[in-house]
Amino acid sequence: MISLRVAIIQTEGCHCEIRKPANMLRHIQIHTIASRKAAVDLIQNGLVRGISQSLQCRRPEVELTSVRYPGVRRGNYAQLSDRHVQHFRSILPKERVITETEDVAGYNVDWLRMVRGVSQIVLKPKITEEVSAILEYCNAENLAVCPQGGNTGLVGGSVPVFDEVIISTSLMNSIVSLDELSGILVCQAGCILENLESYLSERGFMMPLDLGAKGTCQIGGNVSTNAGGIRLIRYGSLQGSVLGIEAVKADGEVIDCLSSLKKDNTGYHLKHLFIGSEGTLGIVTKVSIQCPPSPKAVNVAFLGLDSFDDILRTFTEARSGLGEILSSCEMMDLLSLDAATSNLKLQRPIGEFPFYMLIETSGSNGTHDEEKLTKFLETLMANGVVRDGTVASEPSRIKLMWNLREGITGGLLHDGYVYKYDISLPHNSFYAIIPELRTLLPADKVGRICGYGHVGDGNLHLNITTPKFDPDVLKIIEPFVFEWTSKLKGSVSAEHGIGFKKTQYIHFSKSQSSLNLMVNIKKLMDPKGILNPYKVLPAQH
Amino acid sequence: MISLRVAIIQTEGCHCEIRKPANMLRHIQIHTIASRKAAVDLIQNGLVRGISQSLQCRRPEVELTSVRYPGVRRGNYAQLSDRHVQHFRSILPKERVITETEDVAGYNVDWLRMVRGVSQIVLKPKITEEVSAILEYCNAENLAVCPQGGNTGLVGGSVPVFDEVIISTSLMNSIVSLDELSGILVCQAGCILENLESYLSERGFMMPLDLGAKGTCQIGGNVSTNAGGIRLIRYGSLQGSVLGIEAVKADGEVIDCLSSLKKDNTGYHLKHLFIGSEGTLGIVTKVSIQCPPSPKAVNVAFLGLDSFDDILRTFTEARSGLGEILSSCEMMDLLSLDAATSNLKLQRPIGEFPFYMLIETSGSNGTHDEEKLTKFLETLMANGVVRDGTVASEPSRIKLMWNLREGITGGLLHDGYVYKYDISLPHNSFYAIIPELRTLLPADKVGRICGYGHVGDGNLHLNITTPKFDPDVLKIIEPFVFEWTSKLKGSVSAEHGIGFKKTQYIHFSKSQSSLNLMVNIKKLMDPKGILNPYKVLPAQH
């Protein structure tokens, strides 16, 4: 039994890969898989259930970003030369300066395989001082840089657009300290989220965030993108739980705000400039984070409902009746769940309903939690709000339920092309865009229009699929979705960030005065604009 | 019965006042009080219990800040002229441009009556556009400005140092909206915290912060100072619960980041520049804040313990056994409690012990909470960690217990002069500075060396009293306290901020690179330095 990171699955004419196993797949033998069917079998027999969303057909080449987006022009940065490479080799040992095209290739492509850069070099620092030396040099030499963590982002933020020098934080993976009295963890940016979770769980603590990519994503990337995920309703955003940050500015200066205190009101709270700025203001090198104690009991209820109004009633009742033990409140419509059940052959635990909810409780007393959950469900089923439901408290059954929710993303890819939107909306307007789009889009062209997401946090994942990319369909969807969201004062990117792909839509959620201030802060902190260029801020700035 | 804000108490030769009643004093008839004894009677008979910390003898004059701190020099700002006043009268109605010396006087002095400015004008805008017009003009005319909320700060941040134009937000007190599905409140900056709490409690919600000054402090000031308080252990900091901010920059530009969404990852998270920057980067005009549901049950345990180690054991057990219902975890040593019991004649509910704790639970199920609390106390009393204790669940008894904790600050003032420190320290070094100071300070000169505070958050309020101000004692305390704190990587200001009084100590908690970046951000956002000058950043910058 060994730890599996990537299993290559040979299929007809191309090859698929199962990437970054979710936490239920920590120990599995490597299988040689001869066909797509074998992969599906593997999923069905439960060995790799829940990670099937990562099953993708790898095309021989992903189109270059510079070709797919011809409107984006390379900035006036220096070209990498042998002299530069030699200098990097004076900062890092040879094996951490990667220049072989084949070895660099994987760092140039994003997880969704939608964007691809042409960087010729990957640098792998292990300590802050190396990051500092690299950036100081790149800034002096006017070399653009792309910081990369686990490369699990969904908006093209973590790969180069052109030939930016890639700085990978993957070897910066040491845990610095854990204060077992306060639960404050200090670690390097490259620690993988799931590894931190394992480390903490052995010591009675947990990470305050959890997301599908936990097996690959790094805490530095999580912090740089202000990652949300499924525990936000209970443990809040990273803006609240990150206590300190060490980051390196574009010019190599180390900004040490690595406070490991819950309270520190001494001057401007600079750490927030690095949380969510997606590596454009500095490279996060260390993080200090408040970790809550592990719950003693976890329960998951999977519910079937008739209408979105019933979802809102259930959410309100959950907040009141489950109160402080509510740790997730997720919704999915039938078509979303169907992407996991039909496309991935996962089993639906209850009958067919227009809507489903997954509600999780985490608490310090199993008996109390069970009582609260039972009463909550009895109330909702008695008054007909919840039509059917099932509850799990054993870890294996809980995983099966979460697999359904987390399998949707991957299941959708099986439809063909997916138009993905991640929007925040007020609760009472949360779902209205789905029926609206169903009237707008031509039924004969569109496979699926569905919505799921973190209803407790007002965050909808809106997905539309077509057999293959269809520019006519896209024209109907955009800018309609953004205008709709903007009209409701929603956010055009709730948790995925802006990255490369959404820079032209940021104004739908941000005022011009805010954008101007962002541009000025960028100029102040990175005057040459070498840090993750073409990302976050619109090009005209 | 009317709402009482200030009761003037005549005493021998001067007059005392009871300011800003805590929430237990919302409805009380104004008493004409002939003596200090009568005031104490009023406290003792319970009518004003808990606010006695505000009982102070008002000297005819507070020394001018410019006299007490001769090292601080007035910046090169314009002097207020009649022309300026005329212009302000074109922006605001006459009654909101206050220039009578007597009327302005109260705005020039801080709550602790330790600093006093000589502003000649107070402006009282009601809407953001008025703040914008005022600042645009002040910036153009090079007039320095001091934003003022409830003026309850403890570090001299909310009053002018010299003749700054005072902009009071006290008339900006409208609630804009409350989304009863999400619990997201949007309001103007001048709303008084207690009023918001009342408004919310009628609708099933609560403010995520609570502090002694709630009857007077304003949410804009809370946000501008990143106020902490007694609920932080449960509901986190304002950096986490504030969802959006509208603020006006020095040049009058309105920065609209007033998102009322839990998740919004579109660009840099600018709101955090205004949270905790104490009005030096902009004036907060509106706030959007995530409010949790009101608890259905609240319990408070008041415990006696033998040692600080036992306090840490109790805290660890509380986090584990009370888990998600723990809403406050406060400690006080005997001498701290004595300031409330001896000086204010409040009654101690249990016998004499070296240490006390106040532990509060807030939950959604009273029976469950009581069971958890009972089990928690039984465990700790059985193993001898807790020596004695009493539990309250009725609001009136809960208030009595909180009065003891909240009465300490005011009780200390009765000793004479109070040297106050508000520091964050790692849990295992939390209390060590107190015995250390007891060996350093001459027993014949010092009245009391005591510590209390938010042990759950690692925040110690260290207080030393002498009969009157003694510079020799101060020399022993400072910079010792700051150096001690810095050595332990603590914070020299956990929740009170830097304000005017601590600018020279900020470097004990912040690196030079961080300070440089703060200075550059200040220059970017307020190039002329008109906003709350002499505050937060050290003068040399």
Short mmCIF file of N, CA, C and O in Angstrom, two decimals, chain A residues 17-104:
data_model
loop_
_atom_site.label_atom_id
_atom_site.label_comp_id
_atom_site.label_asym_id
_atom_site.label_seq_id
_atom_site.Cartn_x
_atom_site.Cartn_y
_atom_site.Cartn_z
N GLU A 17 -6.49 10.62 -16.51
CA GLU A 17 -5.78 10.47 -15.25
C GLU A 17 -6.68 10.81 -14.06
O GLU A 17 -7.58 11.64 -14.15
N ILE A 18 -6.44 10.09 -13.01
CA ILE A 18 -7.12 10.40 -11.75
C ILE A 18 -6.11 11.19 -10.95
O ILE A 18 -5.05 10.69 -10.60
N ARG A 19 -6.43 12.45 -10.76
CA ARG A 19 -5.47 13.29 -10.05
C ARG A 19 -5.89 13.44 -8.60
O ARG A 19 -7.04 13.30 -8.25
N LYS A 20 -4.95 13.86 -7.82
CA LYS A 20 -5.14 14.31 -6.45
C LYS A 20 -6.33 13.64 -5.76
O LYS A 20 -7.41 14.17 -5.67
N PRO A 21 -6.10 12.46 -5.25
CA PRO A 21 -7.16 11.76 -4.54
C PRO A 21 -7.69 12.59 -3.38
O PRO A 21 -6.94 13.27 -2.69
N ALA A 22 -8.97 12.56 -3.18
CA ALA A 22 -9.55 13.20 -2.00
C ALA A 22 -9.13 12.38 -0.79
O ALA A 22 -8.51 11.32 -0.93
N ASN A 23 -9.47 12.81 0.38
CA ASN A 23 -8.85 12.19 1.56
C ASN A 23 -9.24 10.73 1.78
O ASN A 23 -8.58 10.02 2.49
N MET A 24 -10.29 10.28 1.11
CA MET A 24 -10.67 8.87 1.29
C MET A 24 -9.79 7.95 0.47
O MET A 24 -9.95 6.75 0.49
N LEU A 25 -8.86 8.52 -0.24
CA LEU A 25 -8.05 7.71 -1.15
C LEU A 25 -6.59 7.85 -0.79
O LEU A 25 -5.73 8.06 -1.62
N ARG A 26 -6.30 7.79 0.49
CA ARG A 26 -4.93 8.03 0.87
C ARG A 26 -4.06 6.80 0.61
O ARG A 26 -2.92 6.90 0.28
N HIS A 27 -4.64 5.63 0.80
CA HIS A 27 -3.85 4.42 0.65
C HIS A 27 -4.52 3.48 -0.33
O HIS A 27 -5.55 2.89 -0.04
N ILE A 28 -3.95 3.36 -1.48
CA ILE A 28 -4.54 2.49 -2.48
C ILE A 28 -3.41 1.98 -3.37
O ILE A 28 -2.47 2.71 -3.66
N GLN A 29 -3.52 0.74 -3.77
CA GLN A 29 -2.50 0.22 -4.68
C GLN A 29 -2.67 0.84 -6.05
O GLN A 29 -3.78 1.14 -6.48
N ILE A 30 -1.56 1.03 -6.74
CA ILE A 30 -1.68 1.55 -8.10
C ILE A 30 -2.21 0.43 -8.99
O ILE A 30 -1.71 -0.68 -9.00
N HIS A 31 -3.27 0.74 -9.70
CA HIS A 31 -3.86 -0.22 -10.61
C HIS A 31 -3.45 0.12 -12.03
O HIS A 31 -3.39 1.30 -12.39
N THR A 32 -3.19 -0.85 -12.80
CA THR A 32 -3.01 -0.58 -14.22
C THR A 32 -4.39 -0.75 -14.85
O THR A 32 -5.01 -1.80 -14.74
N ILE A 33 -4.84 0.32 -15.43
CA ILE A 33 -6.22 0.32 -15.87
C ILE A 33 -6.25 0.40 -17.39
O ILE A 33 -5.65 1.30 -17.99
N ALA A 34 -6.91 -0.54 -17.99
CA ALA A 34 -6.81 -0.67 -19.44
C ALA A 34 -7.85 0.16 -20.18
O ALA A 34 -7.71 0.39 -21.37
N SER A 35 -8.86 0.60 -19.52
CA SER A 35 -9.92 1.28 -20.25
C SER A 35 -10.67 2.23 -19.33
O SER A 35 -10.56 2.18 -18.12
N ARG A 36 -11.41 3.07 -19.99
CA ARG A 36 -12.26 4.00 -19.26
C ARG A 36 -13.25 3.22 -18.39
O ARG A 36 -13.55 3.60 -17.27
N LYS A 37 -13.73 2.09 -18.95
CA LYS A 37 -14.67 1.27 -18.22
C LYS A 37 -14.04 0.77 -16.90
O LYS A 37 -14.68 0.78 -15.84
N ALA A 38 -12.77 0.38 -17.02
CA ALA A 38 -12.09 -0.09 -15.81
C ALA A 38 -12.03 1.00 -14.75
O ALA A 38 -12.16 0.74 -13.56
N ALA A 39 -11.83 2.23 -15.23
CA ALA A 39 -11.79 3.34 -14.28
C ALA A 39 -13.13 3.50 -13.60
O ALA A 39 -13.22 3.70 -12.39
N VAL A 40 -14.17 3.39 -14.43
CA VAL A 40 -15.52 3.53 -13.87
C VAL A 40 -15.79 2.39 -12.88
O VAL A 40 -16.36 2.59 -11.81
N ASP A 41 -15.30 1.19 -13.24
CA ASP A 41 -15.43 0.07 -12.30
C ASP A 41 -14.76 0.39 -10.98
O ASP A 41 -15.30 0.14 -9.90
N LEU A 42 -13.56 0.94 -11.10
CA LEU A 42 -12.79 1.29 -9.91
C LEU A 42 -13.58 2.25 -9.02
O LEU A 42 -13.61 2.15 -7.80
N ILE A 43 -14.23 3.17 -9.72
CA ILE A 43 -15.07 4.13 -8.98
C ILE A 43 -16.24 3.40 -8.36
O ILE A 43 -16.55 3.56 -7.17
N GLN A 44 -16.88 2.55 -9.17
CA GLN A 44 -18.09 1.91 -8.69
C GLN A 44 -17.83 0.94 -7.54
O GLN A 44 -18.64 0.82 -6.64
N ASN A 45 -16.67 0.29 -7.59
CA ASN A 45 -16.43 -0.63 -6.49
C ASN A 45 -15.95 0.10 -5.23
O ASN A 45 -15.63 -0.52 -4.23
N GLY A 46 -15.93 1.41 -5.31
CA GLY A 46 -15.72 2.19 -4.10
C GLY A 46 -14.28 2.50 -3.79
O GLY A 46 -13.99 3.26 -2.89
N LEU A 47 -13.35 1.94 -4.57
CA LEU A 47 -11.95 2.19 -4.25
C LEU A 47 -11.55 3.64 -4.48
O LEU A 47 -10.73 4.19 -3.77
N VAL A 48 -12.10 4.23 -5.51
CA VAL A 48 -11.76 5.62 -5.77
C VAL A 48 -12.99 6.51 -5.80
O VAL A 48 -13.01 7.53 -6.44
N ARG A 49 -14.01 6.10 -5.10
CA ARG A 49 -15.23 6.91 -5.16
C ARG A 49 -14.93 8.31 -4.61
O ARG A 49 -14.12 8.50 -3.72
N GLY A 50 -15.60 9.25 -5.22
CA GLY A 50 -15.45 10.62 -4.76
C GLY A 50 -14.38 11.42 -5.47
O GLY A 50 -14.34 12.62 -5.36
N ILE A 51 -13.50 10.75 -6.17
CA ILE A 51 -12.51 11.55 -6.87
C ILE A 51 -12.75 11.50 -8.36
O ILE A 51 -11.99 12.04 -9.14
N SER A 52 -13.83 10.86 -8.72
CA SER A 52 -14.07 10.65 -10.14
C SER A 52 -14.25 11.97 -10.89
O SER A 52 -14.13 12.00 -12.09
N GLN A 53 -14.52 13.05 -10.15
CA GLN A 53 -14.63 14.33 -10.85
C GLN A 53 -13.33 14.72 -11.53
O GLN A 53 -13.29 15.60 -12.36
N SER A 54 -12.24 14.07 -11.12
CA SER A 54 -10.96 14.43 -11.71
C SER A 54 -10.62 13.57 -12.92
O SER A 54 -9.55 13.70 -13.49
N LEU A 55 -11.50 12.69 -13.25
CA LEU A 55 -11.26 11.83 -14.40
C LEU A 55 -11.44 12.63 -15.67
O LEU A 55 -12.52 13.09 -15.99
N GLN A 56 -10.36 12.84 -16.36
CA GLN A 56 -10.46 13.65 -17.56
C GLN A 56 -9.68 13.02 -18.70
O GLN A 56 -8.67 12.37 -18.48
N CYS A 57 -10.18 13.27 -19.86
CA CYS A 57 -9.45 12.81 -21.03
C CYS A 57 -8.39 13.86 -21.36
O CYS A 57 -8.69 15.01 -21.60
N ARG A 58 -7.14 13.47 -21.31
CA ARG A 58 -6.08 14.44 -21.59
C ARG A 58 -5.84 14.50 -23.08
O ARG A 58 -5.38 13.54 -23.70
N ARG A 59 -6.16 15.63 -23.66
CA ARG A 59 -5.87 15.82 -25.07
C ARG A 59 -4.37 15.99 -25.22
O ARG A 59 -3.69 16.45 -24.29
N PRO A 60 -3.86 15.65 -26.38
CA PRO A 60 -2.41 15.76 -26.56
C PRO A 60 -1.89 17.15 -26.23
O PRO A 60 -0.83 17.30 -25.68
N GLU A 61 -2.64 18.19 -26.55
CA GLU A 61 -2.19 19.56 -26.31
C GLU A 61 -3.36 20.40 -25.82
O GLU A 61 -4.48 20.27 -26.32
N VAL A 62 -3.09 21.28 -24.89
CA VAL A 62 -4.08 22.29 -24.54
C VAL A 62 -3.70 23.53 -25.33
O VAL A 62 -2.52 23.86 -25.44
N GLU A 63 -4.70 24.17 -25.90
CA GLU A 63 -4.41 25.35 -26.70
C GLU A 63 -3.67 26.40 -25.86
O GLU A 63 -4.01 26.59 -24.69
N LEU A 64 -2.71 27.06 -26.45
CA LEU A 64 -1.97 28.09 -25.71
C LEU A 64 -2.90 29.25 -25.36
O LEU A 64 -3.73 29.67 -26.17
N THR A 65 -2.73 29.78 -24.16
CA THR A 65 -3.53 30.93 -23.74
C THR A 65 -3.37 32.09 -24.71
O THR A 65 -4.33 32.78 -25.06
N SER A 66 -2.14 32.28 -25.18
CA SER A 66 -1.89 33.40 -26.09
C SER A 66 -2.60 33.23 -27.43
O SER A 66 -2.89 34.20 -28.12
N VAL A 67 -2.94 31.99 -27.76
CA VAL A 67 -3.68 31.73 -29.00
C VAL A 67 -5.18 31.85 -28.74
O VAL A 67 -5.91 32.50 -29.47
N ARG A 68 -5.62 31.22 -27.64
CA ARG A 68 -7.06 31.24 -27.34
C ARG A 68 -7.55 32.64 -26.98
O ARG A 68 -8.69 32.98 -27.23
N TYR A 69 -6.70 33.43 -26.37
CA TYR A 69 -7.08 34.79 -25.97
C TYR A 69 -6.17 35.79 -26.68
O TYR A 69 -5.27 36.37 -26.08
N PRO A 70 -6.39 35.99 -27.98
CA PRO A 70 -5.44 36.83 -28.75
C PRO A 70 -5.45 38.29 -28.30
O PRO A 70 -4.52 39.03 -28.59
N GLY A 71 -6.48 38.69 -27.56
CA GLY A 71 -6.55 40.09 -27.11
C GLY A 71 -5.54 40.41 -26.01
O GLY A 71 -5.25 41.58 -25.75
N VAL A 72 -5.00 39.38 -25.38
CA VAL A 72 -4.06 39.63 -24.28
C VAL A 72 -2.65 39.73 -24.85
O VAL A 72 -2.21 38.84 -25.56
N ARG A 73 -1.98 40.82 -24.53
CA ARG A 73 -0.65 41.02 -25.10
C ARG A 73 0.42 40.91 -24.03
O ARG A 73 0.25 41.39 -22.92
N ARG A 74 1.52 40.29 -24.42
CA ARG A 74 2.62 40.12 -23.48
C ARG A 74 3.13 41.48 -23.01
O ARG A 74 3.30 42.40 -23.80
N GLY A 75 3.37 41.60 -21.72
CA GLY A 75 3.92 42.84 -21.18
C GLY A 75 5.37 43.01 -21.60
O GLY A 75 6.01 42.08 -22.12
N ASN A 76 5.87 44.18 -21.34
CA ASN A 76 7.22 44.51 -21.79
C ASN A 76 8.27 43.99 -20.80
O ASN A 76 9.04 44.75 -20.22
N TYR A 77 8.26 42.68 -20.59
CA TYR A 77 9.19 42.07 -19.65
C TYR A 77 10.39 41.51 -20.41
O TYR A 77 10.31 41.25 -21.61
N ALA A 78 11.45 41.25 -19.66
CA ALA A 78 12.63 40.63 -20.27
C ALA A 78 12.33 39.18 -20.64
O ALA A 78 11.43 38.55 -20.10
N GLN A 79 13.08 38.68 -21.62
CA GLN A 79 13.01 37.27 -21.99
C GLN A 79 14.03 36.51 -21.15
O GLN A 79 15.13 37.02 -20.90
N LEU A 80 13.65 35.31 -20.75
CA LEU A 80 14.58 34.49 -19.97
C LEU A 80 15.82 34.17 -20.80
O LEU A 80 15.70 33.74 -21.95
N SER A 81 17.00 34.38 -20.23
CA SER A 81 18.24 34.08 -20.94
C SER A 81 19.08 33.09 -20.12
O SER A 81 18.78 32.85 -18.95
N ASP A 82 20.12 32.56 -20.73
CA ASP A 82 21.03 31.65 -20.02
C ASP A 82 21.63 32.33 -18.79
O ASP A 82 21.84 31.70 -17.76
N ARG A 83 21.90 33.62 -18.93
CA ARG A 83 22.47 34.37 -17.81
C ARG A 83 21.51 34.31 -16.60
O ARG A 83 21.92 34.10 -15.46
N HIS A 84 20.22 34.49 -16.90
CA HIS A 84 19.23 34.41 -15.81
C HIS A 84 19.25 33.03 -15.17
O HIS A 84 19.24 32.91 -13.94
N VAL A 85 19.25 32.02 -16.03
CA VAL A 85 19.21 30.65 -15.51
C VAL A 85 20.43 30.39 -14.63
O VAL A 85 20.34 29.81 -13.55
N GLN A 86 21.58 30.85 -15.11
CA GLN A 86 22.81 30.70 -14.31
C GLN A 86 22.64 31.36 -12.95
O GLN A 86 23.02 30.80 -11.92
N HIS A 87 22.05 32.53 -12.94
CA HIS A 87 21.89 33.23 -11.66
C HIS A 87 20.95 32.45 -10.73
O HIS A 87 21.22 32.32 -9.54
N PHE A 88 19.87 31.93 -11.30
CA PHE A 88 18.95 31.14 -10.46
C PHE A 88 19.67 29.94 -9.86
O PHE A 88 19.41 29.53 -8.74
N ARG A 89 20.62 29.39 -10.64
CA ARG A 89 21.37 28.23 -10.13
C ARG A 89 22.36 28.64 -9.04
O ARG A 89 22.86 27.79 -8.31
N SER A 90 22.61 29.94 -8.95
CA SER A 90 23.46 30.39 -7.83
C SER A 90 22.61 30.59 -6.56
O SER A 90 23.14 30.62 -5.45
N ILE A 91 21.31 30.71 -6.76
CA ILE A 91 20.41 30.87 -5.60
C ILE A 91 19.93 29.51 -5.10
O ILE A 91 19.87 29.25 -3.90
N LEU A 92 19.59 28.64 -6.06
CA LEU A 92 19.03 27.32 -5.72
C LEU A 92 19.93 26.20 -6.25
O LEU A 92 20.58 26.38 -7.28
N PRO A 93 19.91 25.05 -5.57
CA PRO A 93 20.62 23.90 -6.13
C PRO A 93 20.02 23.52 -7.49
O PRO A 93 18.84 23.78 -7.75
N LYS A 94 20.85 22.89 -8.30
CA LYS A 94 20.47 22.59 -9.68
C LYS A 94 19.11 21.90 -9.81
O LYS A 94 18.29 22.24 -10.66
N GLU A 95 18.88 20.91 -8.92
CA GLU A 95 17.65 20.12 -9.06
C GLU A 95 16.39 20.93 -8.75
O GLU A 95 15.28 20.48 -9.01
N ARG A 96 16.58 22.13 -8.19
CA ARG A 96 15.40 22.94 -7.92
C ARG A 96 15.25 24.10 -8.92
O ARG A 96 14.47 25.00 -8.71
N VAL A 97 16.04 24.01 -9.99
CA VAL A 97 15.88 24.95 -11.12
C VAL A 97 15.53 24.07 -12.32
O VAL A 97 16.40 23.45 -12.93
N ILE A 98 14.27 23.99 -12.64
CA ILE A 98 13.80 23.04 -13.65
C ILE A 98 13.66 23.74 -15.00
O ILE A 98 12.92 24.72 -15.11
N THR A 99 14.36 23.21 -16.00
CA THR A 99 14.30 23.86 -17.31
C THR A 99 13.99 22.90 -18.45
O THR A 99 13.76 23.34 -19.58
N GLU A 100 13.99 21.59 -18.15
CA GLU A 100 13.66 20.64 -19.22
C GLU A 100 12.21 20.84 -19.64
O GLU A 100 11.30 20.82 -18.79
N THR A 101 11.98 21.03 -20.93
CA THR A 101 10.63 21.33 -21.43
C THR A 101 9.60 20.35 -20.89
O THR A 101 8.51 20.74 -20.46
N GLU A 102 9.96 19.09 -20.93
CA GLU A 102 9.03 18.04 -20.50
C GLU A 102 8.67 18.20 -19.01
O GLU A 102 7.53 18.03 -18.61
N ASP A 103 9.68 18.56 -18.21
CA ASP A 103 9.44 18.71 -16.78
C ASP A 103 8.65 19.98 -16.46
O ASP A 103 7.89 20.03 -15.50
N VAL A 104 8.87 21.00 -17.28
CA VAL A 104 8.18 22.28 -17.04
C VAL A 104 6.72 22.21 -17.50
O VAL A 104 5.85 22.89 -16.94
#
